Amino acid sequence: MSLVGKKFPNLNVNAMNDMGDTFKVNVLEEAVNNKKKVLLFWYPKDFTFVCPTELHAFQAALGEFEKRNTIVIGASCDTAEVHFAWLNTAKDIGGIEGVTYSILADSNRNLASTLGILDISDEHYNEETGVITVEGDNVTYRATYIIDEEGIVQHEGINNMPIGRNVSEFLRIIDALTHVQERGEVCPANWEEGKEAMKADRNSTAEYLTTLVN
């Protein structure tokens, strides 16, 4: 079920940073209390393949997110201790040394389950033993959420495991969201900062489409 237009879940989750500190993070409170947007991105597993490329890509763009009043938070279902080990592994051997934003350690899967982003294809209940087994790795897909300053989800997207994300697209979405917030206009297809937007009415749409034809 989509969370777009709804409040992000109000849950505390363990997190780890590059200093080795373990602490609780509540994504909703991070947005509301700090009056900032939050970009939360989930990845399947530490010490894997596509995942470190994404974590380094978000780190490389961290300054751009900060310019846009946006907090970046990573997340997976690994433990805080495994996060710290990965944070202390050099980039040239597949590590994420140099990543400075917080990474959620949702090892009890409370938040991932609430969001419905776990790789579980089927569940089986054995009536004799009372044991529930699942098919799938029970780790998260590459889910991404953009949450506004009121804690409302403005964007969510989910990639399957092998498909890495384009960090620039999330910057564009945040730019579009900020434009809507500040100017009350809507942003058409392929809109980028500096381009013309539209009023949300028929005449404005017609005028915009005319510019495309010409």
PDB file of C-alpha atoms in Angstrom:
ATOM      1  CA  MET A   1       0.000   0.000   0.000  1.00  0.00           C
ATOM      2  CA  SER A   2       1.407   3.370  -1.014  1.00  0.00           C
ATOM      3  CA  LEU A   3       2.406   5.885   1.665  1.00  0.00           C
ATOM      4  CA  VAL A   4       2.436   8.883  -0.682  1.00  0.00           C
ATOM      5  CA  GLY A   5       0.367  11.676   0.831  1.00  0.00           C
ATOM      6  CA  LYS A   6       0.454  10.033   4.265  1.00  0.00           C
ATOM      7  CA  LYS A   7       2.598  10.540   7.367  1.00  0.00           C
ATOM      8  CA  PHE A   8       5.726   8.414   7.499  1.00  0.00           C
ATOM      9  CA  PRO A   9       5.496   5.721  10.230  1.00  0.00           C
ATOM     10  CA  ASN A  10       6.367   6.958  13.719  1.00  0.00           C
ATOM     11  CA  LEU A  11       8.936   4.322  14.718  1.00  0.00           C
ATOM     12  CA  ASN A  12      12.316   4.428  16.457  1.00  0.00           C
ATOM     13  CA  VAL A  13      15.040   2.361  14.770  1.00  0.00           C
ATOM     14  CA  ASN A  14      18.636   1.614  15.736  1.00  0.00           C
ATOM     15  CA  ALA A  15      21.229   3.412  13.629  1.00  0.00           C
ATOM     16  CA  MET A  16      24.996   3.598  13.232  1.00  0.00           C
ATOM     17  CA  ASN A  17      27.303   6.371  12.036  1.00  0.00           C
ATOM     18  CA  ASP A  18      30.909   6.497  10.886  1.00  0.00           C
ATOM     19  CA  MET A  19      32.081   7.254  14.440  1.00  0.00           C
ATOM     20  CA  GLY A  20      30.793   3.912  15.711  1.00  0.00           C
ATOM     21  CA  ASP A  21      27.931   5.445  17.664  1.00  0.00           C
ATOM     22  CA  THR A  22      24.711   3.438  17.998  1.00  0.00           C
ATOM     23  CA  PHE A  23      21.575   5.516  18.580  1.00  0.00           C
ATOM     24  CA  LYS A  24      17.872   5.639  17.825  1.00  0.00           C
ATOM     25  CA  VAL A  25      16.518   7.431  14.756  1.00  0.00           C
ATOM     26  CA  ASN A  26      12.890   8.281  14.143  1.00  0.00           C
ATOM     27  CA  VAL A  27      12.631   9.335  10.491  1.00  0.00           C
ATOM     28  CA  LEU A  28       9.343  11.174  11.033  1.00  0.00           C
ATOM     29  CA  GLU A  29      10.817  13.177  13.908  1.00  0.00           C
ATOM     30  CA  GLU A  30      13.970  13.934  11.918  1.00  0.00           C
ATOM     31  CA  ALA A  31      11.802  15.683   9.338  1.00  0.00           C
ATOM     32  CA  VAL A  32       9.340  17.434  11.640  1.00  0.00           C
ATOM     33  CA  ASN A  33      11.661  18.435  14.484  1.00  0.00           C
ATOM     34  CA  ASN A  34      14.424  19.709  12.196  1.00  0.00           C
ATOM     35  CA  LYS A  35      12.056  21.287   9.633  1.00  0.00           C
ATOM     36  CA  LYS A  36      13.944  19.473   6.891  1.00  0.00           C
ATOM     37  CA  LYS A  37      13.145  17.106   4.089  1.00  0.00           C
ATOM     38  CA  VAL A  38      14.434  13.549   4.497  1.00  0.00           C
ATOM     39  CA  LEU A  39      15.605  11.192   1.781  1.00  0.00           C
ATOM     40  CA  LEU A  40      15.538   7.644   3.146  1.00  0.00           C
ATOM     41  CA  PHE A  41      16.959   4.919   0.937  1.00  0.00           C
ATOM     42  CA  TRP A  42      16.929   1.208   1.682  1.00  0.00           C
ATOM     43  CA  TYR A  43      19.349  -1.318   0.248  1.00  0.00           C
ATOM     44  CA  PRO A  44      19.357  -5.141   0.586  1.00  0.00           C
ATOM     45  CA  LYS A  45      22.603  -6.098   2.358  1.00  0.00           C
ATOM     46  CA  ASP A  46      25.951  -4.856   3.599  1.00  0.00           C
ATOM     47  CA  PHE A  47      29.070  -6.319   1.961  1.00  0.00           C
ATOM     48  CA  THR A  48      27.356  -6.902  -1.371  1.00  0.00           C
ATOM     49  CA  PHE A  49      27.757  -5.524  -4.892  1.00  0.00           C
ATOM     50  CA  VAL A  50      25.398  -2.813  -6.171  1.00  0.00           C
ATOM     51  CA  CYS A  51      24.816  -1.571  -2.610  1.00  0.00           C
ATOM     52  CA  PRO A  52      28.209   0.097  -1.985  1.00  0.00           C
ATOM     53  CA  THR A  53      28.000   1.923  -5.318  1.00  0.00           C
ATOM     54  CA  GLU A  54      24.738   3.491  -4.160  1.00  0.00           C
ATOM     55  CA  LEU A  55      25.991   4.425  -0.697  1.00  0.00           C
ATOM     56  CA  HIS A  56      29.046   6.147  -2.193  1.00  0.00           C
ATOM     57  CA  ALA A  57      26.872   7.884  -4.807  1.00  0.00           C
ATOM     58  CA  PHE A  58      24.633   9.362  -2.104  1.00  0.00           C
ATOM     59  CA  GLN A  59      27.746  10.388  -0.141  1.00  0.00           C
ATOM     60  CA  ALA A  60      29.189  12.136  -3.210  1.00  0.00           C
ATOM     61  CA  ALA A  61      25.951  14.130  -3.554  1.00  0.00           C
ATOM     62  CA  LEU A  62      25.548  14.832   0.161  1.00  0.00           C
ATOM     63  CA  GLY A  63      26.456  18.503  -0.227  1.00  0.00           C
ATOM     64  CA  GLU A  64      23.760  18.923  -2.883  1.00  0.00           C
ATOM     65  CA  PHE A  65      21.155  17.423  -0.569  1.00  0.00           C
ATOM     66  CA  GLU A  66      22.304  19.670   2.272  1.00  0.00           C
ATOM     67  CA  LYS A  67      21.903  22.727   0.008  1.00  0.00           C
ATOM     68  CA  ARG A  68      18.309  21.604  -0.444  1.00  0.00           C
ATOM     69  CA  ASN A  69      17.656  21.376   3.321  1.00  0.00           C
ATOM     70  CA  THR A  70      17.514  17.590   3.050  1.00  0.00           C
ATOM     71  CA  ILE A  71      18.812  14.908   5.425  1.00  0.00           C
ATOM     72  CA  VAL A  72      20.061  11.676   3.823  1.00  0.00           C
ATOM     73  CA  ILE A  73      19.569   8.428   5.746  1.00  0.00           C
ATOM     74  CA  GLY A  74      20.511   4.946   4.534  1.00  0.00           C
ATOM     75  CA  ALA A  75      18.879   1.757   5.814  1.00  0.00           C
ATOM     76  CA  SER A  76      19.025  -2.018   5.700  1.00  0.00           C
ATOM     77  CA  CYS A  77      18.160  -4.935   7.952  1.00  0.00           C
ATOM     78  CA  ASP A  78      21.796  -5.586   8.929  1.00  0.00           C
ATOM     79  CA  THR A  79      22.838  -5.003  12.529  1.00  0.00           C
ATOM     80  CA  ALA A  80      24.586  -1.845  13.716  1.00  0.00           C
ATOM     81  CA  GLU A  81      27.752  -3.865  14.296  1.00  0.00           C
ATOM     82  CA  VAL A  82      27.807  -5.101  10.700  1.00  0.00           C
ATOM     83  CA  HIS A  83      27.244  -1.520   9.498  1.00  0.00           C
ATOM     84  CA  PHE A  84      30.249  -0.393  11.527  1.00  0.00           C
ATOM     85  CA  ALA A  85      32.423  -3.160  10.102  1.00  0.00           C
ATOM     86  CA  TRP A  86      31.430  -2.107   6.572  1.00  0.00           C
ATOM     87  CA  LEU A  87      32.035   1.559   7.385  1.00  0.00           C
ATOM     88  CA  ASN A  88      35.569   0.565   8.372  1.00  0.00           C
ATOM     89  CA  THR A  89      36.212  -1.370   5.163  1.00  0.00           C
ATOM     90  CA  ALA A  90      38.118   0.481   2.437  1.00  0.00           C
ATOM     91  CA  LYS A  91      36.399   1.404  -0.798  1.00  0.00           C
ATOM     92  CA  ASP A  92      38.954  -0.474  -2.923  1.00  0.00           C
ATOM     93  CA  ILE A  93      37.894  -3.776  -1.332  1.00  0.00           C
ATOM     94  CA  GLY A  94      34.149  -3.121  -1.514  1.00  0.00           C
ATOM     95  CA  GLY A  95      33.656  -1.136   1.677  1.00  0.00           C
ATOM     96  CA  ILE A  96      31.886   2.121   2.448  1.00  0.00           C
ATOM     97  CA  GLU A  97      34.663   3.896   4.314  1.00  0.00           C
ATOM     98  CA  GLY A  98      34.033   7.640   3.992  1.00  0.00           C
ATOM     99  CA  VAL A  99      30.232   7.478   4.242  1.00  0.00           C
ATOM    100  CA  THR A 100      29.158   9.961   6.925  1.00  0.00           C
ATOM    101  CA  TYR A 101      25.346   9.924   7.006  1.00  0.00           C
ATOM    102  CA  SER A 102      23.454   7.706   9.446  1.00  0.00           C
ATOM    103  CA  ILE A 103      22.475   4.175   8.429  1.00  0.00           C
ATOM    104  CA  LEU A 104      19.455   2.524  10.010  1.00  0.00           C
ATOM    105  CA  ALA A 105      19.966  -0.986  11.377  1.00  0.00           C
ATOM    106  CA  ASP A 106      16.414  -2.343  11.198  1.00  0.00           C
ATOM    107  CA  SER A 107      17.489  -5.834  12.255  1.00  0.00           C
ATOM    108  CA  ASN A 108      14.112  -6.619  13.850  1.00  0.00           C
ATOM    109  CA  ARG A 109      12.494  -5.497  10.577  1.00  0.00           C
ATOM    110  CA  ASN A 110       9.827  -3.457  12.360  1.00  0.00           C
ATOM    111  CA  LEU A 111      10.045  -0.496   9.978  1.00  0.00           C
ATOM    112  CA  ALA A 112      10.718  -2.530   6.817  1.00  0.00           C
ATOM    113  CA  SER A 113       7.691  -4.726   7.594  1.00  0.00           C
ATOM    114  CA  THR A 114       5.510  -1.680   8.186  1.00  0.00           C
ATOM    115  CA  LEU A 115       6.609  -0.255   4.830  1.00  0.00           C
ATOM    116  CA  GLY A 116       6.009  -3.587   3.067  1.00  0.00           C
ATOM    117  CA  ILE A 117       9.386  -3.597   1.292  1.00  0.00           C
ATOM    118  CA  LEU A 118      10.768  -6.999   2.340  1.00  0.00           C
ATOM    119  CA  ASP A 119      11.674  -9.673  -0.208  1.00  0.00           C
ATOM    120  CA  ILE A 120       9.139 -12.256   0.963  1.00  0.00           C
ATOM    121  CA  SER A 121       7.373 -14.097  -1.825  1.00  0.00           C
ATOM    122  CA  ASP A 122       5.350 -16.487   0.336  1.00  0.00           C
ATOM    123  CA  GLU A 123       4.730 -17.536   3.939  1.00  0.00           C
ATOM    124  CA  HIS A 124       3.912 -21.040   5.160  1.00  0.00           C
ATOM    125  CA  TYR A 125       2.419 -21.984   8.513  1.00  0.00           C
ATOM    126  CA  ASN A 126       2.974 -25.504   9.833  1.00  0.00           C
ATOM    127  CA  GLU A 127      -0.038 -26.324  12.001  1.00  0.00           C
ATOM    128  CA  GLU A 128       1.736 -29.227  13.683  1.00  0.00           C
ATOM    129  CA  THR A 129       4.818 -27.307  14.788  1.00  0.00           C
ATOM    130  CA  GLY A 130       3.422 -23.764  14.837  1.00  0.00           C
ATOM    131  CA  VAL A 131       6.438 -22.642  12.794  1.00  0.00           C
ATOM    132  CA  ILE A 132       6.135 -19.970  10.089  1.00  0.00           C
ATOM    133  CA  THR A 133       8.627 -20.180   7.221  1.00  0.00           C
ATOM    134  CA  VAL A 134       9.055 -17.695   4.393  1.00  0.00           C
ATOM    135  CA  GLU A 135      10.327 -17.809   0.846  1.00  0.00           C
ATOM    136  CA  GLY A 136      12.718 -15.048  -0.127  1.00  0.00           C
ATOM    137  CA  ASP A 137      15.738 -13.483   1.555  1.00  0.00           C
ATOM    138  CA  ASN A 138      13.628 -11.374   3.960  1.00  0.00           C
ATOM    139  CA  VAL A 139      15.766  -8.319   3.155  1.00  0.00           C
ATOM    140  CA  THR A 140      14.577  -5.067   1.626  1.00  0.00           C
ATOM    141  CA  TYR A 141      14.275  -4.055  -1.981  1.00  0.00           C
ATOM    142  CA  ARG A 142      15.873  -0.767  -3.078  1.00  0.00           C
ATOM    143  CA  ALA A 143      13.092   1.435  -1.714  1.00  0.00           C
ATOM    144  CA  THR A 144      13.390   5.225  -1.593  1.00  0.00           C
ATOM    145  CA  TYR A 145      11.251   7.765   0.271  1.00  0.00           C
ATOM    146  CA  ILE A 146      11.243  11.558   0.171  1.00  0.00           C
ATOM    147  CA  ILE A 147       9.502  13.018   3.212  1.00  0.00           C
ATOM    148  CA  ASP A 148       8.659  16.704   3.592  1.00  0.00           C
ATOM    149  CA  GLU A 149       9.057  19.010   6.580  1.00  0.00           C
ATOM    150  CA  GLU A 150       5.634  17.980   7.911  1.00  0.00           C
ATOM    151  CA  GLY A 151       6.505  14.287   7.804  1.00  0.00           C
ATOM    152  CA  ILE A 152       4.374  13.598   4.720  1.00  0.00           C
ATOM    153  CA  VAL A 153       5.700  11.141   2.128  1.00  0.00           C
ATOM    154  CA  GLN A 154       5.985  12.997  -1.189  1.00  0.00           C
ATOM    155  CA  HIS A 155       7.767  10.286  -3.171  1.00  0.00           C
ATOM    156  CA  GLU A 156       8.301   6.548  -2.888  1.00  0.00           C
ATOM    157  CA  GLY A 157       9.897   4.186  -5.341  1.00  0.00           C
ATOM    158  CA  ILE A 158      11.115   0.593  -5.282  1.00  0.00           C
ATOM    159  CA  ASN A 159      13.755  -1.033  -7.480  1.00  0.00           C
ATOM    160  CA  ASN A 160      14.415  -4.752  -7.606  1.00  0.00           C
ATOM    161  CA  MET A 161      17.759  -5.965  -6.255  1.00  0.00           C
ATOM    162  CA  PRO A 162      19.949  -5.726  -9.391  1.00  0.00           C
ATOM    163  CA  ILE A 163      18.856  -2.208 -10.413  1.00  0.00           C
ATOM    164  CA  GLY A 164      20.841   0.669  -8.927  1.00  0.00           C
ATOM    165  CA  ARG A 165      19.323   4.116  -8.454  1.00  0.00           C
ATOM    166  CA  ASN A 166      20.070   7.450 -10.155  1.00  0.00           C
ATOM    167  CA  VAL A 167      20.871   9.891  -7.356  1.00  0.00           C
ATOM    168  CA  SER A 168      20.406  12.902  -9.651  1.00  0.00           C
ATOM    169  CA  GLU A 169      16.741  12.013 -10.115  1.00  0.00           C
ATOM    170  CA  PHE A 170      16.108  12.389  -6.388  1.00  0.00           C
ATOM    171  CA  LEU A 171      17.721  15.819  -6.415  1.00  0.00           C
ATOM    172  CA  ARG A 172      15.404  16.734  -9.290  1.00  0.00           C
ATOM    173  CA  ILE A 173      12.362  15.487  -7.374  1.00  0.00           C
ATOM    174  CA  ILE A 174      13.363  17.506  -4.308  1.00  0.00           C
ATOM    175  CA  ASP A 175      13.835  20.590  -6.506  1.00  0.00           C
ATOM    176  CA  ALA A 176      10.367  20.038  -7.957  1.00  0.00           C
ATOM    177  CA  LEU A 177       8.831  19.575  -4.513  1.00  0.00           C
ATOM    178  CA  THR A 178      10.478  22.771  -3.270  1.00  0.00           C
ATOM    179  CA  HIS A 179       9.234  24.657  -6.343  1.00  0.00           C
ATOM    180  CA  VAL A 180       5.681  23.462  -5.686  1.00  0.00           C
ATOM    181  CA  GLN A 181       5.938  24.422  -2.011  1.00  0.00           C
ATOM    182  CA  GLU A 182       7.343  27.888  -2.650  1.00  0.00           C
ATOM    183  CA  ARG A 183       5.504  28.941  -5.820  1.00  0.00           C
ATOM    184  CA  GLY A 184       2.317  26.921  -5.833  1.00  0.00           C
ATOM    185  CA  GLU A 185       2.931  25.786  -9.404  1.00  0.00           C
ATOM    186  CA  VAL A 186       3.045  22.230 -10.736  1.00  0.00           C
ATOM    187  CA  CYS A 187       6.062  20.736 -12.476  1.00  0.00           C
ATOM    188  CA  PRO A 188       5.564  19.063 -15.880  1.00  0.00           C
ATOM    189  CA  ALA A 189       7.392  16.067 -17.331  1.00  0.00           C
ATOM    190  CA  ASN A 190      11.184  16.351 -17.420  1.00  0.00           C
ATOM    191  CA  TRP A 191      11.078  19.571 -15.389  1.00  0.00           C
ATOM    192  CA  GLU A 192      14.412  20.713 -13.936  1.00  0.00           C
ATOM    193  CA  GLU A 193      15.356  23.672 -11.764  1.00  0.00           C
ATOM    194  CA  GLY A 194      15.379  26.828 -13.898  1.00  0.00           C
ATOM    195  CA  LYS A 195      12.785  25.565 -16.386  1.00  0.00           C
ATOM    196  CA  GLU A 196       9.230  26.848 -16.719  1.00  0.00           C
ATOM    197  CA  ALA A 197       6.562  25.262 -14.538  1.00  0.00           C
ATOM    198  CA  MET A 198       2.782  25.593 -14.867  1.00  0.00           C
ATOM    199  CA  LYS A 199      -0.295  26.684 -12.984  1.00  0.00           C
ATOM    200  CA  ALA A 200      -2.674  23.835 -12.268  1.00  0.00           C
ATOM    201  CA  ASP A 201      -5.314  24.858 -14.795  1.00  0.00           C
ATOM    202  CA  ARG A 202      -6.313  24.048 -18.364  1.00  0.00           C
ATOM    203  CA  ASN A 203      -5.069  27.280 -19.929  1.00  0.00           C
ATOM    204  CA  SER A 204      -1.617  26.977 -18.401  1.00  0.00           C
ATOM    205  CA  THR A 205      -1.344  23.381 -19.618  1.00  0.00           C
ATOM    206  CA  ALA A 206      -2.374  24.398 -23.125  1.00  0.00           C
ATOM    207  CA  GLU A 207       0.177  27.235 -23.183  1.00  0.00           C
ATOM    208  CA  TYR A 208       2.915  24.898 -21.983  1.00  0.00           C
ATOM    209  CA  LEU A 209       2.107  22.242 -24.579  1.00  0.00           C
ATOM    210  CA  THR A 210       2.124  24.923 -27.285  1.00  0.00           C
ATOM    211  CA  THR A 211       5.737  25.763 -26.396  1.00  0.00           C
ATOM    212  CA  LEU A 212       6.644  22.097 -26.909  1.00  0.00           C
ATOM    213  CA  VAL A 213       5.070  22.084 -30.361  1.00  0.00           C
ATOM    214  CA  ASN A 214       6.882  25.260 -31.370  1.00  0.00           C
TER     215      ASN A 214
END
